[in-house]
Short mmCIF file of C-alpha atoms in Angstrom, two decimals:
data_model
loop_
_atom_site.label_atom_id
_atom_site.label_comp_id
_atom_site.label_asym_id
_atom_site.label_seq_id
_atom_site.Cartn_x
_atom_site.Cartn_y
_atom_site.Cartn_z
CA MET A 14 123.92 90.18 113.87
CA ALA A 15 126.46 89.39 111.04
CA THR A 16 126.84 90.35 107.42
CA ARG A 17 126.88 87.58 104.95
CA TYR A 18 126.47 87.67 100.92
CA GLY A 19 125.81 91.48 101.34
CA ILE A 20 122.90 90.69 103.59
CA THR A 21 122.45 92.01 107.17
CA MET A 22 121.53 88.81 109.11
CA THR A 23 119.44 89.26 112.34
CA ARG A 24 118.58 86.83 115.09
CA ALA A 25 114.72 86.01 115.28
CA PRO A 26 113.14 86.92 118.55
CA GLU A 27 113.36 84.45 121.27
CA ALA A 28 110.59 81.85 121.87
CA GLY A 29 107.79 83.39 124.04
CA LEU A 30 108.77 87.00 123.65
CA PRO A 31 106.44 89.44 121.90
CA LEU A 32 107.27 90.12 118.53
CA GLY A 33 108.34 93.67 117.92
CA ARG A 34 110.62 95.68 115.81
CA VAL A 35 113.83 93.79 114.63
CA GLU A 36 116.45 95.25 112.28
CA THR A 37 115.31 94.89 108.79
CA PRO A 38 117.77 93.05 106.22
CA ARG A 39 118.49 94.96 103.11
CA LEU A 40 117.03 92.14 101.08
CA VAL A 41 113.64 93.02 102.27
CA TYR A 42 113.78 96.67 100.71
CA ALA A 43 115.10 95.10 97.46
CA VAL A 44 112.11 92.67 97.50
CA ILE A 45 109.71 95.70 98.15
CA ALA A 46 111.19 97.68 95.31
CA VAL A 47 111.00 94.85 92.82
CA CYS A 48 107.14 94.19 93.63
CA THR A 49 106.37 97.82 93.52
CA ALA A 50 108.18 98.20 90.11
CA ALA A 51 106.17 95.22 88.91
CA ALA A 52 103.01 96.75 90.27
CA ALA A 53 103.71 100.06 88.57
CA PHE A 54 104.26 98.41 85.18
CA LEU A 55 100.92 96.38 85.35
CA ARG A 56 98.90 99.48 86.43
CA PHE A 57 100.43 101.98 83.97
CA TYR A 58 100.66 99.47 81.19
CA GLN A 59 96.70 99.35 81.25
CA LEU A 60 96.65 103.05 80.70
CA THR A 61 98.74 102.73 77.52
CA ARG A 62 96.15 100.52 75.81
CA PRO A 63 93.84 102.20 73.29
CA GLY A 64 90.98 103.95 74.93
CA TYR A 65 92.04 103.49 78.63
CA LEU A 66 93.63 106.83 79.14
CA LEU A 67 91.17 109.14 77.22
CA GLY A 68 88.31 106.94 76.51
CA VAL A 69 85.29 105.93 78.46
CA THR A 70 85.82 102.75 80.44
CA GLU A 71 83.51 103.32 83.52
CA TYR A 72 80.43 105.06 84.69
CA ASP A 73 81.82 105.87 88.24
CA ASP A 74 84.95 107.68 87.26
CA GLY A 75 82.95 110.33 85.16
CA VAL A 76 80.79 110.88 88.31
CA GLN A 77 83.90 111.09 90.80
CA PHE A 78 85.70 113.51 88.63
CA GLY A 79 82.48 115.59 87.65
CA ASP A 80 81.70 116.16 91.24
CA ALA A 81 85.12 117.88 91.70
CA VAL A 82 84.77 119.80 88.54
CA ARG A 83 81.25 121.08 89.71
CA LEU A 84 82.84 122.04 92.99
CA VAL A 85 85.58 124.22 91.45
CA SER A 86 83.17 125.78 89.16
CA GLY A 87 81.13 126.99 92.18
CA VAL A 88 78.38 124.36 92.37
CA VAL A 89 78.07 122.82 95.86
CA PRO A 90 77.76 119.11 96.03
CA TYR A 91 74.89 117.66 98.23
CA ARG A 92 73.23 121.10 97.87
CA ASP A 93 73.02 121.87 94.12
CA PHE A 94 73.51 118.29 92.76
CA VAL A 95 73.46 114.64 94.19
CA ALA A 96 76.96 113.19 95.27
CA MET A 97 76.60 109.63 96.63
CA GLN A 98 80.10 109.31 98.30
CA PRO A 99 81.61 111.37 101.00
CA PRO A 100 83.52 114.44 99.92
CA GLY A 101 87.04 113.21 100.46
CA SER A 102 87.40 112.36 96.80
CA ILE A 103 85.99 115.60 95.71
CA VAL A 104 88.69 117.41 97.95
CA LEU A 105 91.37 115.06 96.63
CA MET A 106 90.42 115.59 92.98
CA ALA A 107 89.79 119.47 93.44
CA PRO A 108 93.38 120.49 92.39
CA VAL A 109 93.09 118.19 89.30
CA ALA A 110 89.59 119.72 88.56
CA LEU A 111 91.20 123.17 88.64
CA LEU A 112 93.96 122.07 86.22
CA ALA A 113 91.37 120.75 83.86
CA LYS A 114 90.22 124.39 83.25
CA VAL A 115 93.46 124.57 81.32
CA THR A 116 93.90 121.08 79.95
CA GLY A 117 90.18 120.32 79.42
CA SER A 118 88.04 117.82 81.17
CA ALA A 119 89.24 114.71 79.10
CA TRP A 120 92.89 115.35 80.21
CA GLY A 121 91.75 116.17 83.63
CA LEU A 122 90.32 112.68 84.09
CA ALA A 123 93.50 111.31 82.43
CA ILE A 124 95.59 112.74 85.11
CA ALA A 125 93.22 111.72 87.80
CA ARG A 126 93.57 108.09 86.12
CA LEU A 127 97.48 108.27 86.32
CA LEU A 128 97.21 109.43 90.04
CA THR A 129 94.93 106.75 90.91
CA ALA A 130 97.40 104.16 89.38
CA ALA A 131 100.20 105.72 91.33
CA ALA A 132 98.29 105.61 94.65
CA ASP A 133 97.52 101.78 94.14
CA THR A 134 101.26 101.25 93.32
CA ALA A 135 102.08 103.04 96.60
CA CYS A 136 99.73 100.51 98.26
CA VAL A 137 102.26 97.70 97.36
CA ALA A 138 105.14 99.54 98.91
CA LEU A 139 103.22 100.19 102.04
CA LEU A 140 102.21 96.76 102.58
CA GLY A 141 105.92 95.70 102.40
CA LEU A 142 106.91 98.35 105.01
CA LEU A 143 103.98 97.14 106.99
CA VAL A 144 105.44 93.60 107.26
CA ARG A 145 109.23 94.21 106.79
CA HIS A 146 110.01 93.42 110.31
CA ARG A 147 109.06 89.63 109.47
CA GLY A 148 111.61 89.24 106.60
CA PRO A 149 111.86 89.03 102.75
CA VAL A 150 109.42 86.15 102.37
CA ALA A 151 106.70 87.87 104.17
CA ALA A 152 107.34 91.13 102.28
CA GLY A 153 107.56 89.26 98.83
CA ILE A 154 104.19 87.45 99.61
CA ALA A 155 102.36 90.70 100.73
CA CYS A 156 103.70 92.91 98.03
CA GLY A 157 103.47 90.21 95.25
CA ILE A 158 99.90 89.26 96.00
CA TYR A 159 98.63 92.89 96.13
CA ALA A 160 100.71 93.69 92.97
CA VAL A 161 98.86 91.18 90.95
CA TYR A 162 95.56 90.97 92.79
CA PRO A 163 92.76 91.06 90.06
CA ASP A 164 90.36 93.22 91.74
CA ALA A 165 93.02 95.80 92.73
CA LEU A 166 94.26 95.94 89.01
CA VAL A 167 90.56 96.61 87.85
CA ALA A 168 90.23 99.23 90.48
CA ALA A 169 93.48 100.98 89.60
CA HIS A 170 92.48 101.39 85.78
CA THR A 171 90.45 104.60 86.26
CA LEU A 172 89.45 107.07 88.99
CA LEU A 173 87.72 104.74 91.44
CA LEU A 174 87.71 105.05 95.19
CA GLU A 175 89.06 101.72 96.30
CA PRO A 176 92.82 102.47 95.57
CA TRP A 177 92.51 105.79 97.55
CA VAL A 178 90.79 104.02 100.53
CA ASN A 179 93.53 101.38 100.69
CA LEU A 180 96.21 104.10 100.41
CA PHE A 181 95.08 105.97 103.36
CA CYS A 182 94.07 102.84 105.45
CA LEU A 183 97.62 101.53 104.82
CA ILE A 184 99.30 104.75 105.72
CA GLY A 185 97.13 104.62 108.87
CA ALA A 186 98.19 101.03 109.72
CA LEU A 187 101.94 102.02 109.22
CA LEU A 188 101.64 104.59 111.63
CA VAL A 189 99.62 102.67 114.30
CA PHE A 190 101.68 99.59 114.23
CA ASP A 191 105.33 99.46 115.45
CA GLY A 192 106.48 95.99 114.14
CA ASP A 193 103.62 93.77 115.41
CA ARG A 194 102.63 95.95 118.43
CA LEU A 195 100.28 98.80 118.54
CA THR A 196 102.28 102.09 119.14
CA ASP A 197 101.42 105.17 121.38
CA GLY A 198 101.51 108.78 121.20
CA ARG A 199 101.65 111.07 118.20
CA ARG A 200 101.83 108.14 115.76
CA LEU A 201 98.54 106.68 116.90
CA ALA A 202 96.80 109.95 116.72
CA TRP A 203 98.14 110.51 113.05
CA GLY A 204 97.27 106.99 112.29
CA GLY A 205 93.62 107.81 113.30
CA VAL A 206 93.83 110.96 111.09
CA ALA A 207 94.82 108.74 107.99
CA PHE A 208 91.99 106.24 108.73
CA GLY A 209 89.57 109.10 109.18
CA PHE A 210 90.28 110.71 105.81
CA ALA A 211 90.07 107.25 104.33
CA ALA A 212 86.51 107.20 105.62
CA ALA A 213 85.93 110.62 104.07
CA VAL A 214 86.68 109.02 100.82
CA LYS A 215 84.48 105.98 101.42
CA LEU A 216 82.55 105.05 104.62
CA TRP A 217 83.90 101.36 104.07
CA ALA A 218 87.14 102.66 105.72
CA LEU A 219 85.25 102.78 109.12
CA VAL A 220 85.51 98.85 109.20
CA PRO A 221 89.32 98.55 109.48
CA LEU A 222 89.33 101.55 111.84
CA ALA A 223 86.96 99.78 114.13
CA VAL A 224 89.20 96.82 114.09
CA ILE A 225 92.03 99.06 115.36
CA GLY A 226 89.76 100.35 117.92
CA LEU A 227 88.69 96.78 119.08
CA LEU A 228 92.31 95.93 119.60
CA LEU A 229 92.76 99.12 121.72
CA LEU A 230 89.30 98.44 123.68
CA ARG A 231 91.33 97.59 126.89
CA ARG A 232 93.49 100.77 126.58
CA PRO A 233 91.16 103.88 126.93
CA ARG A 234 93.94 106.52 126.56
CA ARG A 235 95.24 104.97 123.30
CA LEU A 236 91.76 104.60 122.11
CA GLY A 237 91.04 108.27 122.71
CA LEU A 238 94.10 109.23 120.81
CA LEU A 239 92.97 107.07 117.83
CA ALA A 240 89.45 108.28 117.99
CA GLY A 241 90.61 111.94 118.26
CA GLY A 242 92.73 111.58 115.18
CA ALA A 243 89.95 109.81 113.34
CA VAL A 244 87.33 112.63 114.00
CA ALA A 245 89.86 115.26 112.94
CA GLY A 246 90.71 113.26 109.68
CA LEU A 247 86.94 112.63 108.82
CA GLY A 248 85.67 115.99 110.02
CA ALA A 249 88.22 118.28 108.02
CA PRO A 250 86.77 117.43 104.67
CA VAL A 251 83.17 116.61 105.67
CA LEU A 252 82.27 119.43 108.03
CA PRO A 253 82.18 122.32 105.48
CA PHE A 254 79.90 120.37 103.15
CA LEU A 255 77.88 119.38 106.31
CA ALA A 256 77.29 122.97 107.01
CA LEU A 257 76.30 123.98 103.60
CA ALA A 258 73.89 120.89 103.16
CA PRO A 259 73.36 118.90 106.14
CA ALA A 260 70.01 117.09 104.97
CA GLY A 261 71.36 116.51 101.48
CA LEU A 262 74.91 115.08 102.68
CA VAL A 263 73.09 112.76 105.26
CA ASN A 264 70.36 111.56 102.54
CA ASP A 265 72.99 111.08 99.62
CA VAL A 266 75.85 109.47 101.59
CA VAL A 267 74.02 107.67 104.40
CA THR A 268 70.32 107.03 104.15
CA SER A 269 70.29 106.26 100.30
CA GLN A 270 73.32 103.89 100.72
CA PHE A 271 72.03 102.17 103.71
CA ALA A 272 68.50 101.55 102.30
CA ARG A 273 69.93 100.21 99.01
CA ALA A 274 72.30 97.90 100.92
CA ASN A 275 69.43 96.34 102.78
CA VAL A 276 67.34 95.58 99.54
CA ALA A 277 68.41 91.90 99.32
CA HIS A 278 71.35 89.64 100.14
CA PRO A 279 72.50 87.66 96.89
CA PRO A 280 74.31 84.27 97.15
CA PRO A 281 77.75 84.93 98.77
CA LEU A 282 79.65 82.06 96.57
CA PRO A 283 80.19 84.42 93.36
CA ARG A 284 81.60 87.26 95.58
CA LEU A 285 83.72 84.95 97.62
CA THR A 286 85.09 83.58 94.25
CA ASN A 287 85.88 87.04 92.86
CA LEU A 288 87.68 88.13 96.13
CA ALA A 289 89.71 84.82 95.90
CA GLY A 290 90.63 85.80 92.24
CA LEU A 291 88.87 82.65 90.86
CA SER A 292 86.75 84.84 88.80
CA LEU A 293 89.58 84.75 86.34
CA PHE A 294 88.80 81.20 85.73
CA PRO A 295 85.16 81.41 84.58
CA HIS A 296 84.93 77.64 83.68
CA LEU A 297 85.61 76.56 87.29
CA SER A 298 82.50 74.85 88.64
CA SER A 299 80.91 75.95 91.91
CA ARG A 300 82.01 72.93 93.73
CA LEU A 301 85.60 73.23 92.75
CA SER A 302 85.57 76.95 93.79
CA VAL A 303 84.33 75.94 97.11
CA LEU A 304 87.07 73.39 97.49
CA LEU A 305 89.77 75.82 96.41
CA LEU A 306 88.43 78.41 98.98
CA LEU A 307 88.43 75.94 101.81
CA ALA A 308 92.09 74.74 100.79
CA VAL A 309 93.22 78.41 100.96
CA ALA A 310 91.49 78.60 104.49
CA VAL A 311 93.12 75.53 105.58
CA ILE A 312 96.58 76.59 104.48
CA VAL A 313 96.44 79.79 106.30
CA ALA A 314 95.22 78.07 109.54
CA LEU A 315 98.00 75.51 109.20
CA GLY A 316 100.53 78.53 108.62
CA TYR A 317 99.63 80.09 111.80
CA LEU A 318 99.66 76.56 113.74
CA ALA A 319 103.02 75.92 112.43
CA ALA A 320 104.26 79.28 113.62
CA CYS A 321 102.97 78.68 117.02
CA TRP A 322 104.57 75.17 116.95
CA ALA A 323 107.95 76.76 116.11
CA GLY A 324 107.64 78.96 119.16
CA ALA A 325 106.25 82.31 118.06
CA ARG A 326 103.93 83.92 120.46
CA LEU A 327 100.66 84.43 118.82
CA PRO A 328 98.37 86.29 118.07
CA ALA A 329 100.23 89.58 117.93
CA ALA A 330 98.31 92.71 117.35
CA LEU A 331 99.17 92.80 113.65
CA ASP A 332 97.88 89.20 113.13
CA CYS A 333 94.77 90.12 114.76
CA TYR A 334 94.21 93.12 112.64
CA ALA A 335 94.81 91.10 109.47
CA LEU A 336 92.56 88.23 110.44
CA ILE A 337 89.79 90.19 112.03
CA GLY A 338 90.04 92.70 109.21
CA LEU A 339 89.71 90.26 106.59
CA ALA A 340 86.63 88.66 108.03
CA ALA A 341 84.82 92.00 108.75
CA VAL A 342 85.86 93.45 105.30
CA THR A 343 84.58 90.20 103.57
CA GLY A 344 81.35 90.33 105.59
CA MET A 345 80.85 93.98 104.69
CA LEU A 346 81.25 93.15 100.88
CA LEU A 347 78.73 90.27 101.18
CA TRP A 348 76.10 92.40 102.66
CA PRO A 349 74.93 94.89 99.98
CA TYR A 350 72.62 94.19 97.14
CA GLY A 351 74.95 95.62 94.43
CA TYR A 352 78.46 94.50 93.82
CA PHE A 353 81.31 95.25 91.27
CA THR A 354 84.56 93.78 90.85
CA HIS A 355 86.70 96.84 91.87
CA TYR A 356 84.79 96.77 95.21
CA GLY A 357 86.97 93.70 96.00
CA ALA A 358 90.10 95.69 95.85
CA VAL A 359 89.31 96.84 99.51
CA ALA A 360 89.99 93.10 100.63
CA GLY A 361 93.35 92.87 98.77
CA PRO A 362 95.54 94.33 101.63
CA PHE A 363 93.97 92.04 104.26
CA ILE A 364 94.32 88.93 101.98
CA ALA A 365 97.94 89.79 101.44
CA LEU A 366 98.70 90.24 105.03
CA VAL A 367 96.91 87.21 106.15
CA LEU A 368 98.78 85.16 103.73
CA ALA A 369 102.10 86.81 104.28
CA LEU A 370 102.33 87.21 108.01
CA PRO A 371 102.56 83.48 108.76
CA ALA A 372 105.22 83.00 106.36
CA GLY A 373 107.40 85.54 107.99
CA LEU A 374 107.19 83.71 111.17
CA LEU A 375 108.70 80.64 109.75
CA ARG A 376 112.18 82.05 108.84
CA PRO A 377 114.75 79.53 107.41
CA ALA A 378 118.23 79.40 108.87
CA GLU A 379 119.66 80.80 105.69
CA HIS A 380 118.29 83.69 103.53
CA ARG A 381 119.31 81.81 100.54
CA LEU A 382 116.62 79.18 101.33
CA GLN A 383 114.03 81.91 101.02
CA ILE A 384 114.42 82.00 97.29
CA VAL A 385 112.31 79.01 97.02
CA PRO A 386 108.89 80.41 98.43
CA LEU A 387 109.64 83.60 96.64
CA LEU A 388 109.84 81.72 93.43
CA ALA A 389 106.52 79.93 94.19
CA VAL A 390 105.06 83.28 94.81
CA CYS A 391 106.28 84.54 91.42
CA ALA A 392 104.88 81.57 89.55
CA VAL A 393 101.49 81.92 91.06
CA ALA A 394 101.59 85.66 90.23
CA ALA A 395 102.55 84.82 86.66
CA VAL A 396 99.60 82.71 86.13
CA LEU A 397 97.29 85.37 87.63
CA VAL A 398 98.71 88.08 85.48
CA THR A 399 98.52 85.90 82.43
CA ALA A 400 94.71 85.14 83.17
CA LEU A 401 93.77 88.71 83.85
CA GLY A 402 95.54 89.96 80.81
CA LEU A 403 93.64 87.43 78.57
CA ARG A 404 90.35 88.69 80.11
CA GLN A 405 90.96 92.45 79.80
CA PHE A 406 92.17 92.19 76.24
CA GLY A 407 88.88 90.70 75.48
CA THR A 408 87.33 94.25 76.38
CA GLU A 409 89.54 96.10 73.96
CA THR A 410 87.21 96.24 71.20
CA ARG A 411 84.46 97.79 73.14
CA LEU A 412 87.01 100.36 74.43
CA HIS A 413 87.75 101.21 70.90
CA GLY A 414 84.09 101.88 70.25
CA TRP A 415 83.73 104.10 73.23
CA THR A 416 86.67 106.18 72.25
CA SER A 417 85.18 106.70 68.71
CA LEU A 418 82.04 107.77 70.34
CA ALA A 419 83.89 110.66 72.23
CA ALA A 420 85.74 111.66 69.20
CA ARG A 421 82.48 112.02 67.11
CA ALA A 422 80.90 113.93 70.02
CA ASP A 423 83.68 116.60 69.80
CA ARG A 424 82.86 117.01 66.11
CA LEU A 425 79.09 117.30 66.68
CA ILE A 426 78.67 119.26 69.73
CA PRO A 427 79.84 122.96 69.79
CA PRO A 428 82.61 123.78 72.39
CA GLY A 429 81.07 125.23 75.66
CA ALA A 430 77.57 123.66 74.75
CA CYS A 431 75.04 122.63 77.58
CA VAL A 432 74.71 119.05 77.31
CA LEU A 433 72.65 116.79 79.78
CA THR A 434 73.51 113.23 80.13
CA ASN A 435 72.81 110.24 82.07
CA ASP A 436 76.56 109.13 81.95
CA SER A 437 78.89 111.96 82.91
CA SER A 438 81.85 109.80 81.43
CA LEU A 439 80.60 110.65 78.05
CA THR A 440 80.70 114.33 78.38
CA VAL A 441 83.98 114.43 80.50
CA SER A 442 85.82 112.47 77.94
CA ALA A 443 84.40 114.47 74.98
CA GLY A 444 85.33 117.80 76.78
CA ARG A 445 81.75 118.85 76.98
CA PHE A 446 81.07 118.68 80.51
CA VAL A 447 81.51 122.13 81.48
CA PRO A 448 79.15 124.74 79.79
CA ALA A 449 80.37 128.08 78.78
CA THR A 450 77.06 129.80 79.96
CA PRO A 451 75.13 129.55 83.22
CA GLY A 452 71.72 127.87 83.48
CA CYS A 453 72.83 124.55 82.39
CA PRO A 454 71.62 121.55 84.54
CA ALA A 455 74.12 120.63 87.10
CA LEU A 456 73.34 116.88 87.47
CA VAL A 457 76.29 114.64 87.64
CA ASP A 458 75.12 111.24 88.73
CA ALA A 459 71.99 110.07 87.08
CA TYR A 460 71.79 106.82 88.93
CA GLY A 461 72.76 108.22 92.16
CA THR A 462 70.03 110.87 91.89
CA LEU A 463 67.46 108.21 91.18
CA LEU A 464 68.73 106.46 94.41
CA ALA A 465 68.65 109.70 96.49
CA MET A 466 65.11 110.67 95.54
CA THR A 467 63.87 107.18 96.22
CA ASP A 468 65.73 106.68 99.45
CA GLY A 469 67.84 104.01 97.84
CA ARG A 470 64.69 101.90 96.81
CA LYS A 471 64.75 102.40 93.02
CA LEU A 472 63.08 99.17 92.38
CA LEU A 473 60.45 99.77 95.11
CA ALA A 474 59.83 103.42 94.67
CA SER A 475 56.36 104.74 95.52
CA PRO A 476 54.36 106.56 92.75
CA ARG A 477 54.93 109.79 94.54
CA GLU A 478 58.65 109.23 94.37
CA VAL A 479 58.65 108.28 90.64
CA ARG A 480 56.54 111.51 89.87
CA SER A 481 59.18 113.54 91.65
CA VAL A 482 62.02 111.99 89.64
CA THR A 483 60.15 112.32 86.46
CA ALA A 484 59.36 116.07 87.34
CA LEU A 485 63.20 116.57 87.90
CA TRP A 486 64.03 115.05 84.41
CA SER A 487 61.38 117.06 82.85
CA ALA A 488 62.86 120.43 84.11
CA GLU A 489 66.25 119.35 83.16
CA PHE A 490 65.20 118.25 79.73
CA ALA A 491 63.44 121.88 79.40
CA ARG A 492 66.86 123.70 79.95
CA ALA A 493 69.11 121.45 77.95
CA PRO A 494 69.77 122.11 74.17
CA TYR A 495 71.69 118.72 73.91
CA VAL A 496 70.80 115.44 75.52
CA TRP A 497 73.44 112.53 75.34
CA LEU A 498 71.89 109.23 76.50
CA GLU A 499 73.68 106.05 77.16
CA THR A 500 72.05 102.78 76.04
CA GLY A 501 69.89 101.42 78.78
CA SER A 502 68.94 104.78 80.20
CA GLN A 503 66.01 103.20 82.03
CA GLY A 504 68.40 102.28 84.70
CA GLN A 505 68.76 105.90 85.61
CA ILE A 506 65.74 107.71 84.07
CA PRO A 507 62.26 106.67 84.84
CA TRP A 508 60.73 106.74 81.34
CA THR A 509 57.18 107.16 82.10
CA ALA A 510 54.85 107.47 78.98
CA SER A 511 54.52 111.40 79.65
CA LEU A 512 58.20 111.70 80.00
CA TYR A 513 58.88 109.75 76.82
CA HIS A 514 56.47 111.65 74.74
CA TYR A 515 57.93 114.95 75.92
CA PHE A 516 61.27 113.91 75.09
CA THR A 517 60.36 112.54 71.52
CA ASP A 518 58.46 115.69 70.81
CA HIS A 519 61.12 118.06 71.75
CA PHE A 520 64.42 116.26 70.74
CA ARG A 521 65.55 114.69 67.51
CA LEU A 522 68.41 112.19 67.05
CA LEU A 523 71.62 113.90 65.92
CA GLY A 524 73.83 110.80 65.79
CA LEU A 525 76.11 108.62 67.97
CA VAL A 526 73.60 105.69 68.18
CA ASN A 527 75.48 103.40 70.48
CA GLY A 528 72.67 100.85 70.72
CA PRO A 529 68.84 100.18 70.72
CA GLY A 530 66.63 101.13 73.37
CA ALA A 531 63.47 99.46 74.49
CA HIS A 532 60.18 100.23 72.70
CA ASP A 533 59.38 102.86 75.27
CA VAL A 534 62.98 104.25 75.77
CA PRO A 535 64.95 106.38 73.44
CA LYS A 536 67.86 105.00 71.78
CA GLY A 537 71.33 105.58 73.23
CA GLY A 538 72.93 108.54 71.32
CA LEU A 539 73.02 112.39 71.01
CA TYR A 540 70.06 114.31 70.70
CA VAL A 541 69.41 117.96 69.94
CA ARG A 542 66.51 120.18 70.62
CA ARG A 543 64.00 120.47 67.85
#
């Protein structure tokens, strides 16, 4: 080992020896720091744009935060209202929901958005630490790719679950791996705890956990440590809710989601295009998209072959985790019927690892030569960021509109009023989510309620199931003095003729019309009881 140009030089492992921990050059940490700072700038910059911090930008964020607000108000998820995700995110956001009692729900959601952006930024640093033993090129590629990965940026703009899943999975991976090798003892158990809690946030985290388990299949004692930690990490947040509402939790989180996933299998190319970041370029033809995807796959394969040719002993455990994990997560994302852009963020760490790890095996003789591939990565990143910025700025007008809606609701709805809505993001952003008096409907997720009451088959629901959902909404309408409907409410409310006539007979439009409805669906807007 020697020091040159302020950089600690380390000799690469000899050919044929397993790749473990080597002393990390200071340049690696500098690369990680720069990429993390760039990631923080991009993510927090999004929240400085009009409407992103205090406006309505998503449906899911209002639901995720609303679940936590209901919990700290004494209303139990899965028992008193439908919650479609495991309780990990509810537990995470419970302190922020308590703070929202002082700041108001709008600023509470804003704090949750800031924390989510910080969590996704931390993923960049964790990726760099996971591959730091392979040098600054590998760290720069891994951190740089995730810092500008389009789906990760979309997921980080508000309170969505994917950044938190990635955060705890990467913490788990950093504990489980010691360099390229799987560790043992307490670190393995604590890594299982991190993966288990990630699964308590979203069940998708069971896939990378299963990959680790597969790598430990021939080591029963280590596998037991991992499994024990995972059970503890998953059980701690889940068991209290399972004890209070076992049937509701299983139906909401497992049965409805699994049935919905098996409805149909759409074509895979649009999702693969999205995962590869090619959706930023909508004018690409399908044929060109396929060619680009194949080119990336060939480049990765050649990278690993070149590493083998250079004498590195492959596959190391970390390489297997990256390759198998990417295949498994991609298959998971191709399976369900529904797909949204932020879902792809879960594949981001695996894409970054698969592209970075081979580059780290091909170290140049001099660190100065590593500036060339780093500059190439920066150039690709600049193109991606520019394309993403152009696409997102195109949505700013809509965000301005949503912000003005929340402001108008603040003037029209008395503080503490009971407001029933099919989009909790509206009432959360307007500070009208928490009623001042008891007896208000506790419903948070209108779409999730429809799925849960039809066992995930909202398009194939039986007449009996439709009648039960209609009866629920009739009862909720009867208790609500205000109703705030988002345009397109037929996606969450089964507007039968009787329910439509009941609503129009008992409510009148007060304002906030945000779009026309169908001929048998009320317009989107704020309604007050006649």
